[in-house]
GROMACS .gro file of C-alpha atoms in nm:
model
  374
    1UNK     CA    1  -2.970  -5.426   4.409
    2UNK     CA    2  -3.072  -5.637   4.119
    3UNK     CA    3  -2.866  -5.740   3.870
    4UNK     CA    4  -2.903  -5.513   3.540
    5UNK     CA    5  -2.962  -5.711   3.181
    6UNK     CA    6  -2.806  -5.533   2.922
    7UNK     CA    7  -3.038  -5.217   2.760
    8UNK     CA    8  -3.049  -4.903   2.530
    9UNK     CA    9  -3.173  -4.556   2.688
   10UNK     CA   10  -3.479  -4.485   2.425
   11UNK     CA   11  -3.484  -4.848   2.257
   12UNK     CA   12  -3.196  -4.681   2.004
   13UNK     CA   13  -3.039  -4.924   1.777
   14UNK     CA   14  -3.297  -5.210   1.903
   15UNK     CA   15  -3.498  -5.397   1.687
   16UNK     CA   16  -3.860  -5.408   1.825
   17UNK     CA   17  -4.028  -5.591   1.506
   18UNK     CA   18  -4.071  -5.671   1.181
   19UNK     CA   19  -4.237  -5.458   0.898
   20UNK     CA   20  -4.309  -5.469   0.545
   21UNK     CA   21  -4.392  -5.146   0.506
   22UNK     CA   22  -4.050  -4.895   0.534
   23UNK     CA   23  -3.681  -4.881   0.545
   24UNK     CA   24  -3.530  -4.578   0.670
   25UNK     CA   25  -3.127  -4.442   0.652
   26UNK     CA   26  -3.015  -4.826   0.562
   27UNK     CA   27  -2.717  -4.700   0.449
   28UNK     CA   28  -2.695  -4.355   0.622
   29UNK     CA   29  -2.965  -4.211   0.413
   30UNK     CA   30  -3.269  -4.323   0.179
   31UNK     CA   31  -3.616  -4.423   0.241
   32UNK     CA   32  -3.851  -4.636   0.085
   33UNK     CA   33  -4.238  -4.721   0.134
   34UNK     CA   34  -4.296  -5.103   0.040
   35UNK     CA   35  -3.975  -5.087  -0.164
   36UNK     CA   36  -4.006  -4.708  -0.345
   37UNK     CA   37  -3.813  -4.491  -0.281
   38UNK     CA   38  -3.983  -4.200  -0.140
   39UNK     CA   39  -3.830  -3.974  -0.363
   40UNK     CA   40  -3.932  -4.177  -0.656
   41UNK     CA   41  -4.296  -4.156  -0.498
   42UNK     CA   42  -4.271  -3.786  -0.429
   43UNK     CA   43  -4.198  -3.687  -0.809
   44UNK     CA   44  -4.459  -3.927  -0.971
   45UNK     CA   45  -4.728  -3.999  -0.766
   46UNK     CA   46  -4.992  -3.831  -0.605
   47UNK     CA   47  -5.077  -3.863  -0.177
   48UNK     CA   48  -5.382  -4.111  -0.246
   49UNK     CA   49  -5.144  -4.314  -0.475
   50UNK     CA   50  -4.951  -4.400  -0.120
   51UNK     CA   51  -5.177  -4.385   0.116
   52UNK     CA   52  -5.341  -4.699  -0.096
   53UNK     CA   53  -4.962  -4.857  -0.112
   54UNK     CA   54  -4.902  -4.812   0.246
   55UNK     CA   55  -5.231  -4.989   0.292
   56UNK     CA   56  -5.228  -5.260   0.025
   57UNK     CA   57  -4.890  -5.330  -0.060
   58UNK     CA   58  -4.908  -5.242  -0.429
   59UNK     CA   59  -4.956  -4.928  -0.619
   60UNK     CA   60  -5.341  -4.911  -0.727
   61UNK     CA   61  -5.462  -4.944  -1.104
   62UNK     CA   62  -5.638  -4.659  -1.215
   63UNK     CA   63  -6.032  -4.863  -1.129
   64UNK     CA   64  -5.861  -4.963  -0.789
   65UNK     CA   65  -5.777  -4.563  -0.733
   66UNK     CA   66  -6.070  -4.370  -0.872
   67UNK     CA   67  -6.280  -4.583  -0.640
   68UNK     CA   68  -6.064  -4.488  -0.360
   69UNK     CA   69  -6.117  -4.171  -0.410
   70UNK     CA   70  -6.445  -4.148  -0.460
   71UNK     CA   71  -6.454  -4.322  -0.119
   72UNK     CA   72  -6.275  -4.048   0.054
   73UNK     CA   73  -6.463  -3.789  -0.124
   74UNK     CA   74  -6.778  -3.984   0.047
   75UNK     CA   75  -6.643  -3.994   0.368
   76UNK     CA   76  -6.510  -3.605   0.411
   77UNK     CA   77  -6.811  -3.421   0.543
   78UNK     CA   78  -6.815  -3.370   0.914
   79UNK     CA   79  -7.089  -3.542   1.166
   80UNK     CA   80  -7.290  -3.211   1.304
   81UNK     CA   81  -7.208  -3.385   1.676
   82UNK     CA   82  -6.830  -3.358   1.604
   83UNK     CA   83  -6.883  -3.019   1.488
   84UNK     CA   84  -7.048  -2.919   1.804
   85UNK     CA   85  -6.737  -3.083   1.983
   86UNK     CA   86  -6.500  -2.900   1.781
   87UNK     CA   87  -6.695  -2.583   1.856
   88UNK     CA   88  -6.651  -2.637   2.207
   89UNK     CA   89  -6.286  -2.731   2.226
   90UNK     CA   90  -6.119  -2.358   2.316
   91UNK     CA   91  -5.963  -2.093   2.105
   92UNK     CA   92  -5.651  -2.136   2.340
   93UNK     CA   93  -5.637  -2.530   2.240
   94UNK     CA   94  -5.294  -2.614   2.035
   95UNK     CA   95  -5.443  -2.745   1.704
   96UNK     CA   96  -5.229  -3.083   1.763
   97UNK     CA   97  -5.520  -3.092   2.085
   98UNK     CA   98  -5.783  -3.068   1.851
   99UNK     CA   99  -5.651  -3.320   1.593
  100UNK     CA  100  -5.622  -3.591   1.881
  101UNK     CA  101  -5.974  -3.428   2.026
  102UNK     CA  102  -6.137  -3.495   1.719
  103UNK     CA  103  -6.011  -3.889   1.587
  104UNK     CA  104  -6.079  -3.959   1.968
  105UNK     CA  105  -6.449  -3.806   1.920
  106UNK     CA  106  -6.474  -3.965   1.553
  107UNK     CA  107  -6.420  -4.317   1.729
  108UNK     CA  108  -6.710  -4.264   1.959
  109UNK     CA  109  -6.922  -4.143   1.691
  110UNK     CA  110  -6.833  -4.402   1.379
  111UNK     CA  111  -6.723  -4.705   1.617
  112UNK     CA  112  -6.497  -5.004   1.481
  113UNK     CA  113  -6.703  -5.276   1.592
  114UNK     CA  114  -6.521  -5.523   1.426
  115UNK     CA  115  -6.154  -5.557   1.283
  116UNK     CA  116  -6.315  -5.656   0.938
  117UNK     CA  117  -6.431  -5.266   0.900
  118UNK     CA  118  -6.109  -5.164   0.974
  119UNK     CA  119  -6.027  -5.021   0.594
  120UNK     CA  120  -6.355  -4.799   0.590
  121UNK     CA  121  -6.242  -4.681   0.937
  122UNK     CA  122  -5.913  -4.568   0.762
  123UNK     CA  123  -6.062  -4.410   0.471
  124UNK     CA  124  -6.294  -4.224   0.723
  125UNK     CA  125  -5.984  -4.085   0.903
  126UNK     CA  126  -5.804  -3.954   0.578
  127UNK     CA  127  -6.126  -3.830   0.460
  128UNK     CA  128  -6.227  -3.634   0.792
  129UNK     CA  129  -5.882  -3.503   0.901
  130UNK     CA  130  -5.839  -3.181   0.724
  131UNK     CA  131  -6.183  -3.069   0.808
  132UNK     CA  132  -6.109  -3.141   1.179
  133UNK     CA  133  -5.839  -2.870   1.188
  134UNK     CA  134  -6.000  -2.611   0.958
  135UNK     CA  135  -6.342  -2.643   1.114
  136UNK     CA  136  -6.226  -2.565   1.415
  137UNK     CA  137  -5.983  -2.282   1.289
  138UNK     CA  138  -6.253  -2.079   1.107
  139UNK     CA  139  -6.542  -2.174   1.371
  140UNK     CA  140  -6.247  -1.975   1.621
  141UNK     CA  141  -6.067  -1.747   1.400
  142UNK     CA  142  -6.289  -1.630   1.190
  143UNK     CA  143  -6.630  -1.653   1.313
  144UNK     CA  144  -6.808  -1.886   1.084
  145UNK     CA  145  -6.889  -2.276   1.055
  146UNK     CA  146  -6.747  -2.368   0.713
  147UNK     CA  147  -6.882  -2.654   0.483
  148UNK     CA  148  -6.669  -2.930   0.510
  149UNK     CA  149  -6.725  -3.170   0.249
  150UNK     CA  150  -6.599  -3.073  -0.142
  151UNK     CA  151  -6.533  -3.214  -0.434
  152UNK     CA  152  -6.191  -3.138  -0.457
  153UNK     CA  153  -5.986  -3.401  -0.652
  154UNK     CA  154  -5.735  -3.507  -0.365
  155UNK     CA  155  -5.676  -3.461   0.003
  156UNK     CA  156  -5.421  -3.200  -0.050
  157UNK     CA  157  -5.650  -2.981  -0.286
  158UNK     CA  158  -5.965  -3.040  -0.036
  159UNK     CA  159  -5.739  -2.990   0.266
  160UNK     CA  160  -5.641  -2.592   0.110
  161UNK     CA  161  -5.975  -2.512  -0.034
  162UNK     CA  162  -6.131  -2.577   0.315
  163UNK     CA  163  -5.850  -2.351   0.456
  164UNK     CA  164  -5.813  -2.044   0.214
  165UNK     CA  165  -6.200  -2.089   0.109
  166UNK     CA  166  -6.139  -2.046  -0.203
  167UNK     CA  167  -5.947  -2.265  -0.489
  168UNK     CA  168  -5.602  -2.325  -0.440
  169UNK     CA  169  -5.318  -2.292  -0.742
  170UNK     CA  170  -5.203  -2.609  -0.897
  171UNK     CA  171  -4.839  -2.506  -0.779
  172UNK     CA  172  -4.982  -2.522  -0.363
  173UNK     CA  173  -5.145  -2.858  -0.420
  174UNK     CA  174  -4.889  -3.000  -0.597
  175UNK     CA  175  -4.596  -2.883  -0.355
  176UNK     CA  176  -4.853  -3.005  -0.067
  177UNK     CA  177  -4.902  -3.375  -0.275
  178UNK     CA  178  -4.542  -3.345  -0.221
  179UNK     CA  179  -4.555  -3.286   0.159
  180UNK     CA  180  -4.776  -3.502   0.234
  181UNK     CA  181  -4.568  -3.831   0.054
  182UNK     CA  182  -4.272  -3.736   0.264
  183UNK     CA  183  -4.428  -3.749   0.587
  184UNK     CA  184  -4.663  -4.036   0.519
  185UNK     CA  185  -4.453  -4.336   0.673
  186UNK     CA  186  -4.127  -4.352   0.887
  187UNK     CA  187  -4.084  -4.700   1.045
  188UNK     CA  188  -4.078  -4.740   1.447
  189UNK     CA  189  -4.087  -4.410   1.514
  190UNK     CA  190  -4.243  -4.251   1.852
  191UNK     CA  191  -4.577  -4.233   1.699
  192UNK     CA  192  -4.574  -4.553   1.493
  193UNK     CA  193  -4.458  -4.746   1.767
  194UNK     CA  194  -4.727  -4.608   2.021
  195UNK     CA  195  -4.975  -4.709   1.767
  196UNK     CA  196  -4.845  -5.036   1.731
  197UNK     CA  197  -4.804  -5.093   2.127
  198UNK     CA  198  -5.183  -4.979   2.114
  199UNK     CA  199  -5.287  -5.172   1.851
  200UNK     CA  200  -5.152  -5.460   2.007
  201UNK     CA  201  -5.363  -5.482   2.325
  202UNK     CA  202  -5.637  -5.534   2.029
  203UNK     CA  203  -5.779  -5.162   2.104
  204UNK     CA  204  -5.965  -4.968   1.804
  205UNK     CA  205  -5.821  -4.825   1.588
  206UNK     CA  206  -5.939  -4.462   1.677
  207UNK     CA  207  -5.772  -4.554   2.008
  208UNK     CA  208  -5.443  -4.666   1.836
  209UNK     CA  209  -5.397  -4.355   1.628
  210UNK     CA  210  -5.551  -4.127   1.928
  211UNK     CA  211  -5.230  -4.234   2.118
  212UNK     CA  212  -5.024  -4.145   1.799
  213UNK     CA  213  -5.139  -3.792   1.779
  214UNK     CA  214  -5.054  -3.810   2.135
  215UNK     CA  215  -4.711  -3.872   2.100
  216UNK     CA  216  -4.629  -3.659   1.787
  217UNK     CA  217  -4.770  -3.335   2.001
  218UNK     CA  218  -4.445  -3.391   2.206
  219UNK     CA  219  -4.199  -3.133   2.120
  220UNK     CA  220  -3.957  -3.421   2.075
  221UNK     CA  221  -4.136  -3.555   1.798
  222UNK     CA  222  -4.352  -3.326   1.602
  223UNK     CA  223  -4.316  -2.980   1.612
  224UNK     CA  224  -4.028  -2.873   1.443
  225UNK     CA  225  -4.132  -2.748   1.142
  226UNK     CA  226  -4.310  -2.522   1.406
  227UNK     CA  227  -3.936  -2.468   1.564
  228UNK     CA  228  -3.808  -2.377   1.220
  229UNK     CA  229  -4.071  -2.112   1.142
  230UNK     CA  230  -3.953  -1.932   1.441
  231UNK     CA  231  -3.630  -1.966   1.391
  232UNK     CA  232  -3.589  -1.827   1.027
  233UNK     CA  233  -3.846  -1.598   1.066
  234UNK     CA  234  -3.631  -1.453   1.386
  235UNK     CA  235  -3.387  -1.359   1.118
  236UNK     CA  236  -3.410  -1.017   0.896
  237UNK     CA  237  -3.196  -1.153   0.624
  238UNK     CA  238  -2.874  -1.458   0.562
  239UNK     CA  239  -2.593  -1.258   0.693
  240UNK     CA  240  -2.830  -1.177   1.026
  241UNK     CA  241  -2.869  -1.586   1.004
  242UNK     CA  242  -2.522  -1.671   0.998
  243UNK     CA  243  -2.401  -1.414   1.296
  244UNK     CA  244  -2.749  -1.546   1.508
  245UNK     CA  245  -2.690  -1.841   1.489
  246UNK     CA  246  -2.323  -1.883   1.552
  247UNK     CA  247  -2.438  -1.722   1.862
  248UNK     CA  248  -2.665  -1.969   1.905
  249UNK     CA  249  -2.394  -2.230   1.908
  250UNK     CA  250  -2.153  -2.004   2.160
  251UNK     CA  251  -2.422  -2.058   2.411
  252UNK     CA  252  -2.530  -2.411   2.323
  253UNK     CA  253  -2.881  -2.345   2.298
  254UNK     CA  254  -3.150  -2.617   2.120
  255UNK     CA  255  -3.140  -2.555   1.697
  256UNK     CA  256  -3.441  -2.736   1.576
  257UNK     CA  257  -3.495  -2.872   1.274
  258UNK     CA  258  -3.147  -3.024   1.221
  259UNK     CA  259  -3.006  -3.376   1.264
  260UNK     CA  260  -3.179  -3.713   1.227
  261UNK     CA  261  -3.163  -3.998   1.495
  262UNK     CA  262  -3.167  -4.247   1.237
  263UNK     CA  263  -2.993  -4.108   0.957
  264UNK     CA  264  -2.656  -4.018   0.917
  265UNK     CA  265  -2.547  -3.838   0.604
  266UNK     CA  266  -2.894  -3.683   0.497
  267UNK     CA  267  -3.277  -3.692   0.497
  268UNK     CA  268  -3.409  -3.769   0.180
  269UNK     CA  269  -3.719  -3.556   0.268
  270UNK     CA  270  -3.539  -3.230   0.269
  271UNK     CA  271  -3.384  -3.275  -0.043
  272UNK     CA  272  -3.713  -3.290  -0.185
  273UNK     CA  273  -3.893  -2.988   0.039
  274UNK     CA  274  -3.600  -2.830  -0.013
  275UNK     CA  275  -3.692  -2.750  -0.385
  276UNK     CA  276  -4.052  -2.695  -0.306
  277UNK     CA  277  -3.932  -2.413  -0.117
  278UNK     CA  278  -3.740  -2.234  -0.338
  279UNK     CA  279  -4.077  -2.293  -0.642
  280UNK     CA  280  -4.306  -2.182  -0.395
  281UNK     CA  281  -4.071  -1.882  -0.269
  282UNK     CA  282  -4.020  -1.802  -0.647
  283UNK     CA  283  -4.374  -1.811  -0.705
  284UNK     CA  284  -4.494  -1.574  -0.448
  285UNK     CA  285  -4.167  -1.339  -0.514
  286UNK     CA  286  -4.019  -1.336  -0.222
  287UNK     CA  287  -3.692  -1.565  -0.165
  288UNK     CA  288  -3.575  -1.377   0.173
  289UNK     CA  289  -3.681  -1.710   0.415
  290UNK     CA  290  -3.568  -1.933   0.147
  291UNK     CA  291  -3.211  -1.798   0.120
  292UNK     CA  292  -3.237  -1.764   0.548
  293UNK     CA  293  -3.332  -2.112   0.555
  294UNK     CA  294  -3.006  -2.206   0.308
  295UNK     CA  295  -2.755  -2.030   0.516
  296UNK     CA  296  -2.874  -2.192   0.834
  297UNK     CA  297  -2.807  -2.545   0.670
  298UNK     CA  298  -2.433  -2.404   0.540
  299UNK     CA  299  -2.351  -2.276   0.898
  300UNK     CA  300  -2.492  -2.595   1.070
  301UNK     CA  301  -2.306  -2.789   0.856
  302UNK     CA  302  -2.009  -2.622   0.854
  303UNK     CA  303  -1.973  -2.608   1.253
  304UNK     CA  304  -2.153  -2.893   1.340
  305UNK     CA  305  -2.184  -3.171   1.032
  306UNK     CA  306  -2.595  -3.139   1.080
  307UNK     CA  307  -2.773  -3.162   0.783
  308UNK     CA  308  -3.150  -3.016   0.776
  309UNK     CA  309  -3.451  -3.291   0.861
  310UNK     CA  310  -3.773  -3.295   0.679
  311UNK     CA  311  -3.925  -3.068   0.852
  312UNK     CA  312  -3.677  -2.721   0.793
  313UNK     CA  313  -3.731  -2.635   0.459
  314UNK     CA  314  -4.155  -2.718   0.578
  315UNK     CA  315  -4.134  -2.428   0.719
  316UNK     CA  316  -4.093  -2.159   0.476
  317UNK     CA  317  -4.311  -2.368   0.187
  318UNK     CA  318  -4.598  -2.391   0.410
  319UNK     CA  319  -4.540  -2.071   0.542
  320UNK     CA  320  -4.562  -1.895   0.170
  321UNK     CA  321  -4.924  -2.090   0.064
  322UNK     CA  322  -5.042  -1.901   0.365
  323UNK     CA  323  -5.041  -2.216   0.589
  324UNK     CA  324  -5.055  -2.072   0.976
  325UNK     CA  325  -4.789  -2.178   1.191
  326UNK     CA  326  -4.976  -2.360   1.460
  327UNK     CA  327  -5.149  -2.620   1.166
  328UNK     CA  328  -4.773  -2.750   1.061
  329UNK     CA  329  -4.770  -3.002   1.293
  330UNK     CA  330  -5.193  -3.092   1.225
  331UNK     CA  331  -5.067  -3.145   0.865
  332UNK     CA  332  -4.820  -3.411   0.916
  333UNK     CA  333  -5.101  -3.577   1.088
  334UNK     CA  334  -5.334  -3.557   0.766
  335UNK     CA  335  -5.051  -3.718   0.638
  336UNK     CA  336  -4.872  -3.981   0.901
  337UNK     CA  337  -5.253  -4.155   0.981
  338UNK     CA  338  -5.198  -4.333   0.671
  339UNK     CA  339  -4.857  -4.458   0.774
  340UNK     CA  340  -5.041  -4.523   1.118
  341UNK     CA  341  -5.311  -4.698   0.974
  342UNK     CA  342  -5.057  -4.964   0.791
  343UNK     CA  343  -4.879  -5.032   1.085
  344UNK     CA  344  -5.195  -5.116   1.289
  345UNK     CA  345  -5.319  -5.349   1.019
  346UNK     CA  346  -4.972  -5.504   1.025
  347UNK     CA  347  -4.989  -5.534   1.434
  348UNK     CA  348  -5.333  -5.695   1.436
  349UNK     CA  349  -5.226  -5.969   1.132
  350UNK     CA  350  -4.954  -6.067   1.309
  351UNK     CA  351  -5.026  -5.982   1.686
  352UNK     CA  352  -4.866  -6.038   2.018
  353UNK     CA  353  -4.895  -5.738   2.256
  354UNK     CA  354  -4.584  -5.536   2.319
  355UNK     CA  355  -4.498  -5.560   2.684
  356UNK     CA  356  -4.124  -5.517   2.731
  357UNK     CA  357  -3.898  -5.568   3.019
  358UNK     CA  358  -3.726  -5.293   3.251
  359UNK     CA  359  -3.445  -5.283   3.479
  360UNK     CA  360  -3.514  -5.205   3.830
  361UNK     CA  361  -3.293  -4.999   3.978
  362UNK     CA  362  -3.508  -4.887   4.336
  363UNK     CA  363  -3.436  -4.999   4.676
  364UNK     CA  364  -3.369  -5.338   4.795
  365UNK     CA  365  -3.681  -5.538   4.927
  366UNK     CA  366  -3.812  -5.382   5.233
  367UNK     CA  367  -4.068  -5.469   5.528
  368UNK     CA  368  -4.372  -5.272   5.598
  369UNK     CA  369  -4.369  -5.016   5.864
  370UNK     CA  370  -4.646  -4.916   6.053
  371UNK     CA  371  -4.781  -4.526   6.085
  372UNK     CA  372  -4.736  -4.543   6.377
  373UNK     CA  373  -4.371  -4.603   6.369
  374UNK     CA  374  -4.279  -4.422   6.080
   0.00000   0.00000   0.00000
């Protein structure tokens, strides 16, 4: 047998490269894009405010952002040959297939023929996202090809006009501003790095964030906000919470939406959602998933020390501005490209492709047998 180096199951606790762009649970908790903290971010600035950090470095002036938006605004109206894709990808399709579907198809249609055009390329992916999933959506659910370009004032306003048809209230585009900051960047994770391991073979960029929606759609990685809709909404009111899930726990089944495998104390991010949740719950008059949602977080804590991730209190905020279930994990797409996006421009200025080392750990060295003798 050969001899074993030493290794980590999963890469945990390995460093696999440098970035300028995030630090996440440093000490336990806390996150920052390019040095902000995220919650900092999340109560000041707007999505297009940090998407243009993320891929400059620096917070834009207000020339330097009202020509990025106007860029985006530009670039959000669908090609009619992507439409005719979307049309044709099934009602059955998970909308995370659809999102990868459609930056795959967007790559084929608006190439990246050099790295130089690599910032339009972005812009076109922020811009084009939310139509993706709501073209498809009301092409399938609803019977009708929608416009997809508008003159909405931000990705988050465009992103719920396109889905409710109709204007949303400052309260939902603020909350998903919000949203949208706190999923926006996250270091190495499963996602990030496969863009980054993509981006370093010196692939597209399409291709590179094509094999980040990839990963995210595993249930490992994206998802649980899905997980947590089901969960509280499997629950008639707190005390039917507390006794379900303690059942839960008696037969050790899977809670989503709990834990972190970076940090240990908290997630920053649910702090935040957190209080979106209980505005938007407020705001629509009905608090029963909200206070569901809270005594989840007291039991898990209480009998296992698991504090709720980013995506828990997701759930019921999205849930209550009339977001469908199966576009949760589509959203933190609209979102995580421009965290993507950074990291691929960071890979390609400083580039050597990722090709670790394994252990082997099959059968000695063998000599070929013939059929015939087998």
């Amino acid at each position: 047998m050969v001899q074993k180096s030493t290794s980590t199951a999963g890469l945990r606790g390995q460093v696999a490269g440098e970035t300028a762009l995030c630090t996440v649970g440093v000490t336990g908790s806390g996150l920052t894009y390019c040095g902000y903290d995220v919650s900092d971010l999340a109560a000041n600035a707007t999505f297009e405010e940090v998407a243009y950090l993320l891929q400059f470095g620096q917070l834009p002036s207000q020339d330097e952002l009202d020509r990025f938006h106007q860029a985006l605004k530009a670039q959000r109206a669908l090609p009619q040959a992507l439409c005719e894709i979307l049309e044709r990808i099934p009602k059955s399709a998970h909308p995370m297939d659809v999102m990868r579907t459609g930056c795959s198809a967007l790559g084929v249609l608006q190439q990246e023929n050099d790295f130089s055009e690599q910032d339009d390329h972005i812009i076109n992916m922020l811009a084009k996202f939310p139509a993706i999933m709501t073209y498809w959506y009301h092409f399938h659910f609803n019977g009708k090809k929608i416009e997809t370009g508008s003159n909405a004032d931000s990705i988050a306003e465009h992103f719920l006009e396109l889905l409710t048809q109709s204007s949303p209230s400052e309260l939902h585009v603020q909350a998903l501003q919000a949203s949208l900051i706190l999923y926006a960047e996250h270091e190495f994770n499963a996602s990030t790095f496969a863009a980054r391991v993509a981006a370093s073979t010196l692939t597209d960029i399409y291709s590179a964030v094509t094999a980040a929606i990839g990963t995210l759609r595993g249930p490992l990685h994206g998802g649980a906000n899905e997980a947590a809709m089901a969960l509280i909404s499997s629950f008639n009111d707190p005390a039917d919470a507390e006794q379900g899930l303690m059942a839960m726990l008696s037969a050790k089944d899977k809670i989503m939406g709990f834990g972190h495998a970076v940090y240990r104390t908290s997630d920053p991010r649910s702090i935040v959602i957190k209080e979106w949740a209980k505005r938007i719950g407020e705001e629509v008059g009905n608090m029963n998933l909200y206070n569901i949602s809270e005594q989840c977080e007291k039991v898990m804590w209480r009998e296992k020390e698991l504090f709720p991730n980013a995506d828990f209190y997701h759930a019921s905020t999205y849930h209550h501005m009339g977001i469908p279930t199966d576009l949760f994990t589509p959203i933190f797409v609209m979102s995580r490209v421009s965290g993507w996006a950074a990291h691929i421009k960071e890979q390609r200025a400083n580039n050597r492709i990722i090709r670790p080392s394994a252990d082997y750990i099959g059968e000695e060295p063998r000599v070929y047998t013939p059929i015939t003798d087998r």
